[in-house]
Amino acid sequence: MKNNRIPKIIGHRGAAGLAPENTFSSLIKAVEMGLTYVEIDVKISKDKIPILLHDDNLKRTAKINGLCSNYTYEELLKFDFGIWFSKKFKNEKILSLAKALDFFYINNIGVNIELKPNKGKEKDNIESITKVIKSKKILPNYFFSSFDTSSLKFVKRNFPNSPRGFLIDNYSFYDKKDIIEICKELKCFCVGIDSNIANKNSINFFKKNKLKVNVYTINNLKFAKKLFLLGVSSIFTDRPDLVKF
Ligand code: G3P
Ligand code: MG
């Protein structure tokens, strides 16, 4: 892997405020907006093809009430993942991780692969993603992240040298000390925290424990500036047109 420096601004699901999330159009928009690093959500189809998709259910982004794990990649290709966002994006197809990785490499964009397994498919998810990554002769810079500790365990086993981040949206399941322990055990270099818990105390605590702090999802320039003053390393944004430095 090349130098894996992560910039201050990471496009969230591509540039999810400007084009349908996790689609090719969203990645193109991120490039057009000058981003150099993008986050994508990755899970698998019924036939274990890693695809870019956030929700387990297809209702929100494809207007189909069904789990993506019930459809093969070929079947998913028939659905429209753009029209929910705007007519302008009609007929936008689901995007495979394999194609996205080539796009990132060609455009010299780094990628944060968020492991978003369908429930109960954590191991399959990693095995399928591993297959795709290992099949590539050339790869963009990348790091993994997940809310799911078992996914991070599998990824540590399969890619011991790949950078990893642990995602947190509240402290109800793990408290801050648990989070530090998990990050030590899984050798995570960063935490990705929800903006609701991004305050001076949390940021200082994680930094004191030698973790870089990234915050999602920030679409307000003033808030972004405040977070950087508090010592945050990177933020994820849907709106790179508004949050730019
Ligand atoms: O990785 C940051 C962010 O994407 C985590 O939340 O739900 O948008 O995947 P979510
Ligand atoms: Mg995500």
mmCIF file of C-alpha atoms and ligand atoms in Angstrom:
data_model
loop_
_atom_site.group_PDB
_atom_site.id
_atom_site.type_symbol
_atom_site.label_atom_id
_atom_site.label_comp_id
_atom_site.label_asym_id
_atom_site.label_seq_id
_atom_site.Cartn_x
_atom_site.Cartn_y
_atom_site.Cartn_z
ATOM 1 C CA MET A 1 0.000 0.000 0.000
ATOM 2 C CA LYS A 2 1.124 3.544 -0.721
ATOM 3 C CA ASN A 3 1.352 6.323 1.827
ATOM 4 C CA ASN A 4 -1.952 6.256 3.705
ATOM 5 C CA ARG A 5 -2.343 9.781 4.992
ATOM 6 C CA ILE A 6 -5.969 10.596 5.630
ATOM 7 C CA PRO A 7 -7.044 14.146 4.777
ATOM 8 C CA LYS A 8 -9.197 16.415 6.928
ATOM 9 C CA ILE A 9 -12.265 15.961 4.735
ATOM 10 C CA ILE A 10 -13.653 12.548 3.785
ATOM 11 C CA GLY A 11 -16.646 12.284 1.453
ATOM 12 C CA HIS A 12 -19.487 10.422 3.175
ATOM 13 C CA ARG A 13 -20.940 7.596 1.026
ATOM 14 C CA GLY A 14 -19.244 9.424 -1.849
ATOM 15 C CA ALA A 15 -20.803 12.851 -1.716
ATOM 16 C CA ALA A 16 -24.184 11.761 -0.385
ATOM 17 C CA GLY A 17 -25.720 15.224 -0.235
ATOM 18 C CA LEU A 18 -25.095 15.862 -3.921
ATOM 19 C CA ALA A 19 -25.798 12.501 -5.569
ATOM 20 C CA PRO A 20 -27.373 9.197 -4.522
ATOM 21 C CA GLU A 21 -25.206 7.702 -1.782
ATOM 22 C CA ASN A 22 -22.750 4.895 -2.501
ATOM 23 C CA THR A 23 -23.312 5.044 -6.269
ATOM 24 C CA PHE A 24 -20.946 5.738 -9.116
ATOM 25 C CA SER A 25 -22.458 9.238 -9.507
ATOM 26 C CA SER A 26 -21.724 9.920 -5.860
ATOM 27 C CA LEU A 27 -18.080 8.892 -6.293
ATOM 28 C CA ILE A 28 -17.761 11.025 -9.428
ATOM 29 C CA LYS A 29 -19.270 13.979 -7.585
ATOM 30 C CA ALA A 30 -16.730 13.525 -4.787
ATOM 31 C CA VAL A 31 -13.888 13.652 -7.318
ATOM 32 C CA GLU A 32 -15.391 16.686 -9.046
ATOM 33 C CA MET A 33 -15.574 18.455 -5.694
ATOM 34 C CA GLY A 34 -11.853 17.891 -5.205
ATOM 35 C CA LEU A 35 -12.062 15.294 -2.435
ATOM 36 C CA THR A 36 -9.109 12.945 -2.062
ATOM 37 C CA TYR A 37 -10.678 10.405 0.306
ATOM 38 C CA VAL A 38 -14.153 8.864 0.368
ATOM 39 C CA GLU A 39 -16.098 6.610 2.742
ATOM 40 C CA ILE A 40 -18.314 3.809 1.398
ATOM 41 C CA ASP A 41 -20.537 1.225 3.126
ATOM 42 C CA VAL A 42 -19.910 -2.332 1.999
ATOM 43 C CA LYS A 43 -22.046 -5.466 2.410
ATOM 44 C CA ILE A 44 -22.769 -8.498 0.234
ATOM 45 C CA SER A 45 -25.486 -9.698 -2.093
ATOM 46 C CA LYS A 46 -27.085 -13.173 -1.865
ATOM 47 C CA ASP A 47 -24.303 -14.558 -4.072
ATOM 48 C CA LYS A 48 -21.671 -12.879 -1.870
ATOM 49 C CA ILE A 49 -20.623 -10.069 -4.173
ATOM 50 C CA PRO A 50 -19.471 -7.049 -2.126
ATOM 51 C CA ILE A 51 -21.596 -4.033 -3.025
ATOM 52 C CA LEU A 52 -21.857 -0.442 -1.879
ATOM 53 C CA LEU A 53 -24.997 -0.157 0.227
ATOM 54 C CA HIS A 54 -25.848 1.290 3.621
ATOM 55 C CA ASP A 55 -29.144 -0.323 4.663
ATOM 56 C CA ASP A 56 -29.907 -4.046 4.853
ATOM 57 C CA ASN A 57 -33.299 -3.300 3.300
ATOM 58 C CA LEU A 58 -33.584 -1.886 -0.220
ATOM 59 C CA LYS A 59 -36.643 0.212 0.561
ATOM 60 C CA ARG A 60 -35.029 3.600 1.093
ATOM 61 C CA THR A 61 -32.578 3.668 -1.800
ATOM 62 C CA ALA A 62 -34.157 1.312 -4.369
ATOM 63 C CA LYS A 63 -37.863 1.472 -3.466
ATOM 64 C CA ILE A 64 -37.968 -2.327 -3.120
ATOM 65 C CA ASN A 65 -39.180 -3.715 0.191
ATOM 66 C CA GLY A 66 -36.743 -6.581 0.666
ATOM 67 C CA LEU A 67 -33.365 -7.445 2.126
ATOM 68 C CA CYS A 68 -30.406 -7.064 -0.211
ATOM 69 C CA SER A 69 -29.189 -10.459 1.051
ATOM 70 C CA ASN A 70 -32.168 -12.021 -0.752
ATOM 71 C CA TYR A 71 -31.030 -10.805 -4.174
ATOM 72 C CA THR A 72 -28.086 -11.797 -6.321
ATOM 73 C CA TYR A 73 -25.813 -9.114 -7.731
ATOM 74 C CA GLU A 74 -27.381 -9.636 -11.189
ATOM 75 C CA GLU A 75 -30.832 -9.133 -9.689
ATOM 76 C CA LEU A 76 -29.729 -6.031 -7.792
ATOM 77 C CA LEU A 77 -28.392 -4.583 -11.044
ATOM 78 C CA LYS A 78 -31.987 -4.400 -12.308
ATOM 79 C CA PHE A 79 -33.043 -1.993 -9.551
ATOM 80 C CA ASP A 80 -32.814 1.794 -9.690
ATOM 81 C CA PHE A 81 -30.655 3.232 -6.896
ATOM 82 C CA GLY A 82 -30.860 6.818 -8.125
ATOM 83 C CA ILE A 83 -34.433 7.890 -8.619
ATOM 84 C CA TRP A 84 -35.222 8.131 -4.884
ATOM 85 C CA PHE A 85 -32.673 10.937 -4.743
ATOM 86 C CA SER A 86 -33.683 12.800 -7.897
ATOM 87 C CA LYS A 87 -35.034 12.112 -11.386
ATOM 88 C CA LYS A 88 -31.696 13.334 -12.665
ATOM 89 C CA PHE A 89 -30.151 10.098 -11.385
ATOM 90 C CA LYS A 90 -32.728 7.686 -12.845
ATOM 91 C CA ASN A 91 -31.345 4.206 -13.638
ATOM 92 C CA GLU A 92 -28.339 4.504 -11.353
ATOM 93 C CA LYS A 93 -27.080 0.962 -10.781
ATOM 94 C CA ILE A 94 -25.797 -0.715 -7.645
ATOM 95 C CA LEU A 95 -21.994 -0.512 -7.581
ATOM 96 C CA SER A 96 -19.687 -3.409 -6.747
ATOM 97 C CA LEU A 97 -16.677 -2.940 -4.486
ATOM 98 C CA ALA A 98 -14.485 -4.347 -7.275
ATOM 99 C CA LYS A 99 -15.506 -1.554 -9.655
ATOM 100 C CA ALA A 100 -15.309 1.111 -6.969
ATOM 101 C CA LEU A 101 -11.735 0.109 -6.063
ATOM 102 C CA ASP A 102 -10.653 0.489 -9.702
ATOM 103 C CA PHE A 103 -12.313 3.901 -9.861
ATOM 104 C CA PHE A 104 -10.539 5.036 -6.686
ATOM 105 C CA TYR A 105 -7.173 3.825 -7.942
ATOM 106 C CA ILE A 106 -7.548 5.498 -11.353
ATOM 107 C CA ASN A 107 -8.577 8.777 -9.743
ATOM 108 C CA ASN A 108 -5.970 8.607 -6.993
ATOM 109 C CA ILE A 109 -8.617 8.670 -4.267
ATOM 110 C CA GLY A 110 -8.247 6.942 -0.904
ATOM 111 C CA VAL A 111 -11.148 4.915 0.416
ATOM 112 C CA ASN A 112 -12.508 4.173 3.861
ATOM 113 C CA ILE A 113 -14.253 0.815 3.543
ATOM 114 C CA GLU A 114 -16.905 0.686 6.224
ATOM 115 C CA LEU A 115 -17.789 -2.938 6.905
ATOM 116 C CA LYS A 116 -21.564 -2.961 7.110
ATOM 117 C CA PRO A 117 -22.490 -6.650 7.238
ATOM 118 C CA ASN A 118 -26.029 -7.879 6.881
ATOM 119 C CA LYS A 119 -27.055 -9.329 10.234
ATOM 120 C CA GLY A 120 -25.490 -12.767 10.735
ATOM 121 C CA LYS A 121 -23.304 -12.426 7.625
ATOM 122 C CA GLU A 122 -20.293 -10.810 9.295
ATOM 123 C CA LYS A 123 -17.845 -13.571 8.375
ATOM 124 C CA ASP A 124 -19.138 -13.971 4.815
ATOM 125 C CA ASN A 125 -18.882 -10.224 4.391
ATOM 126 C CA ILE A 126 -15.200 -10.144 5.279
ATOM 127 C CA GLU A 127 -14.344 -13.279 3.331
ATOM 128 C CA SER A 128 -15.981 -11.853 0.205
ATOM 129 C CA ILE A 129 -14.354 -8.437 0.615
ATOM 130 C CA THR A 130 -11.001 -10.136 1.193
ATOM 131 C CA LYS A 131 -11.393 -12.110 -2.027
ATOM 132 C CA VAL A 132 -12.036 -8.936 -4.018
ATOM 133 C CA ILE A 133 -9.155 -7.001 -2.477
ATOM 134 C CA LYS A 134 -6.717 -9.883 -2.895
ATOM 135 C CA SER A 135 -7.718 -10.318 -6.531
ATOM 136 C CA LYS A 136 -6.548 -6.790 -7.378
ATOM 137 C CA LYS A 137 -3.027 -6.172 -8.672
ATOM 138 C CA ILE A 138 -3.381 -2.481 -7.952
ATOM 139 C CA LEU A 139 -5.241 -0.861 -5.102
ATOM 140 C CA PRO A 140 -5.991 2.632 -3.878
ATOM 141 C CA ASN A 141 -5.037 3.684 -0.364
ATOM 142 C CA TYR A 142 -7.626 2.372 2.036
ATOM 143 C CA PHE A 143 -8.535 1.818 5.635
ATOM 144 C CA PHE A 144 -11.293 -0.240 7.197
ATOM 145 C CA SER A 145 -13.797 0.767 9.813
ATOM 146 C CA SER A 146 -16.851 -0.733 11.454
ATOM 147 C CA PHE A 147 -19.313 -0.465 14.323
ATOM 148 C CA ASP A 148 -19.121 -4.247 14.413
ATOM 149 C CA THR A 149 -16.251 -5.645 16.479
ATOM 150 C CA SER A 150 -16.438 -9.106 14.912
ATOM 151 C CA SER A 151 -15.928 -7.570 11.459
ATOM 152 C CA LEU A 152 -12.877 -5.736 12.775
ATOM 153 C CA LYS A 153 -11.547 -8.983 14.255
ATOM 154 C CA PHE A 154 -11.879 -10.787 10.927
ATOM 155 C CA VAL A 155 -10.279 -7.919 9.062
ATOM 156 C CA LYS A 156 -7.375 -7.839 11.515
ATOM 157 C CA ARG A 157 -6.838 -11.534 10.861
ATOM 158 C CA ASN A 158 -7.076 -11.248 7.064
ATOM 159 C CA PHE A 159 -5.244 -7.921 6.714
ATOM 160 C CA PRO A 160 -3.042 -7.584 9.803
ATOM 161 C CA ASN A 161 -1.284 -4.516 8.412
ATOM 162 C CA SER A 162 -4.308 -2.607 7.201
ATOM 163 C CA PRO A 163 -5.278 0.489 9.198
ATOM 164 C CA ARG A 164 -8.521 0.101 11.139
ATOM 165 C CA GLY A 165 -11.005 2.343 12.889
ATOM 166 C CA PHE A 166 -13.762 1.626 15.394
ATOM 167 C CA LEU A 167 -17.071 3.461 14.894
ATOM 168 C CA ILE A 168 -19.194 4.645 17.803
ATOM 169 C CA ASP A 169 -22.541 6.401 17.866
ATOM 170 C CA ASN A 170 -23.260 6.414 21.608
ATOM 171 C CA TYR A 171 -21.962 5.054 24.904
ATOM 172 C CA SER A 172 -24.910 2.842 25.778
ATOM 173 C CA PHE A 173 -23.315 -0.438 24.724
ATOM 174 C CA TYR A 174 -19.629 0.320 25.308
ATOM 175 C CA ASP A 175 -18.401 2.999 27.661
ATOM 176 C CA LYS A 176 -15.285 5.000 26.873
ATOM 177 C CA LYS A 177 -12.965 2.611 28.725
ATOM 178 C CA ASP A 178 -14.393 -0.402 26.849
ATOM 179 C CA ILE A 179 -13.782 1.457 23.621
ATOM 180 C CA ILE A 180 -10.123 1.981 24.480
ATOM 181 C CA GLU A 181 -9.746 -1.711 25.313
ATOM 182 C CA ILE A 182 -11.406 -2.747 22.036
ATOM 183 C CA CYS A 183 -9.185 -0.388 20.050
ATOM 184 C CA LYS A 184 -6.077 -1.773 21.766
ATOM 185 C CA GLU A 185 -7.067 -5.369 21.143
ATOM 186 C CA LEU A 186 -8.039 -4.761 17.525
ATOM 187 C CA LYS A 187 -5.130 -2.372 16.940
ATOM 188 C CA CYS A 188 -7.340 0.454 15.693
ATOM 189 C CA PHE A 189 -5.571 3.723 14.980
ATOM 190 C CA CYS A 190 -8.732 5.838 15.107
ATOM 191 C CA VAL A 191 -12.273 6.120 16.367
ATOM 192 C CA GLY A 192 -15.035 7.462 14.158
ATOM 193 C CA ILE A 193 -17.597 9.125 16.396
ATOM 194 C CA ASP A 194 -21.068 10.486 15.772
ATOM 195 C CA SER A 195 -21.321 14.278 15.920
ATOM 196 C CA ASN A 196 -23.726 13.937 18.888
ATOM 197 C CA ILE A 197 -20.916 12.696 21.105
ATOM 198 C CA ALA A 198 -18.189 14.869 19.584
ATOM 199 C CA ASN A 199 -17.478 17.198 22.484
ATOM 200 C CA LYS A 200 -14.322 18.438 24.173
ATOM 201 C CA ASN A 201 -14.385 15.655 26.801
ATOM 202 C CA SER A 202 -14.741 12.761 24.381
ATOM 203 C CA ILE A 203 -12.234 14.132 21.916
ATOM 204 C CA ASN A 204 -9.644 14.768 24.641
ATOM 205 C CA PHE A 205 -10.218 11.345 26.150
ATOM 206 C CA PHE A 206 -9.632 9.466 22.899
ATOM 207 C CA LYS A 207 -6.665 11.624 21.967
ATOM 208 C CA LYS A 208 -5.089 11.065 25.383
ATOM 209 C CA ASN A 209 -5.374 7.370 24.630
ATOM 210 C CA LYS A 210 -3.462 7.841 21.387
ATOM 211 C CA LEU A 211 -6.406 7.454 19.062
ATOM 212 C CA LYS A 212 -7.071 9.764 16.169
ATOM 213 C CA VAL A 213 -10.619 11.078 16.209
ATOM 214 C CA ASN A 214 -12.802 11.326 13.113
ATOM 215 C CA VAL A 215 -16.353 12.689 13.269
ATOM 216 C CA TYR A 216 -19.417 11.963 11.103
ATOM 217 C CA THR A 217 -21.471 13.479 9.527
ATOM 218 C CA ILE A 218 -20.640 17.185 9.363
ATOM 219 C CA ASN A 219 -22.369 19.351 6.786
ATOM 220 C CA ASN A 220 -21.812 22.663 8.508
ATOM 221 C CA LEU A 221 -18.579 24.588 8.048
ATOM 222 C CA LYS A 222 -18.753 26.357 11.403
ATOM 223 C CA PHE A 223 -19.103 23.068 13.273
ATOM 224 C CA ALA A 224 -16.289 21.542 11.204
ATOM 225 C CA LYS A 225 -13.974 24.405 12.153
ATOM 226 C CA LYS A 226 -14.858 23.995 15.827
ATOM 227 C CA LEU A 227 -14.119 20.263 15.703
ATOM 228 C CA PHE A 228 -10.700 20.819 14.135
ATOM 229 C CA LEU A 229 -9.910 23.354 16.862
ATOM 230 C CA LEU A 230 -10.787 20.645 19.399
ATOM 231 C CA GLY A 231 -8.234 18.342 17.810
ATOM 232 C CA VAL A 232 -10.312 16.177 15.482
ATOM 233 C CA SER A 233 -8.257 14.664 12.634
ATOM 234 C CA SER A 234 -10.898 14.191 9.935
ATOM 235 C CA ILE A 235 -14.573 14.720 9.346
ATOM 236 C CA PHE A 236 -16.987 12.906 7.051
ATOM 237 C CA THR A 237 -19.264 15.123 5.004
ATOM 238 C CA ASP A 238 -22.161 14.669 2.564
ATOM 239 C CA ARG A 239 -21.660 18.247 1.359
ATOM 240 C CA PRO A 240 -18.096 18.904 0.230
ATOM 241 C CA ASP A 241 -19.460 22.004 -1.519
ATOM 242 C CA LEU A 242 -20.279 23.539 1.883
ATOM 243 C CA VAL A 243 -17.545 22.039 4.060
ATOM 244 C CA LYS A 244 -14.294 23.011 2.420
ATOM 245 C CA PHE A 245 -11.132 24.659 3.664
HETATM 246 O O1 G3P B 1 -18.091 5.915 8.786
HETATM 247 C C1 G3P B 1 -18.790 7.000 9.229
HETATM 248 C C2 G3P B 1 -20.278 6.837 9.018
HETATM 249 O O2 G3P B 1 -20.498 6.426 7.706
HETATM 250 C C3 G3P B 1 -20.903 5.863 9.965
HETATM 251 O O3 G3P B 1 -22.277 5.895 9.945
HETATM 252 O O4 G3P B 1 -24.472 5.040 9.331
HETATM 253 O O5 G3P B 1 -23.381 6.724 7.911
HETATM 254 O O6 G3P B 1 -22.531 4.412 7.949
HETATM 255 P P1 G3P B 1 -23.203 5.489 8.721
HETATM 256 MG MG MG B 2 -20.901 4.606 6.616
#
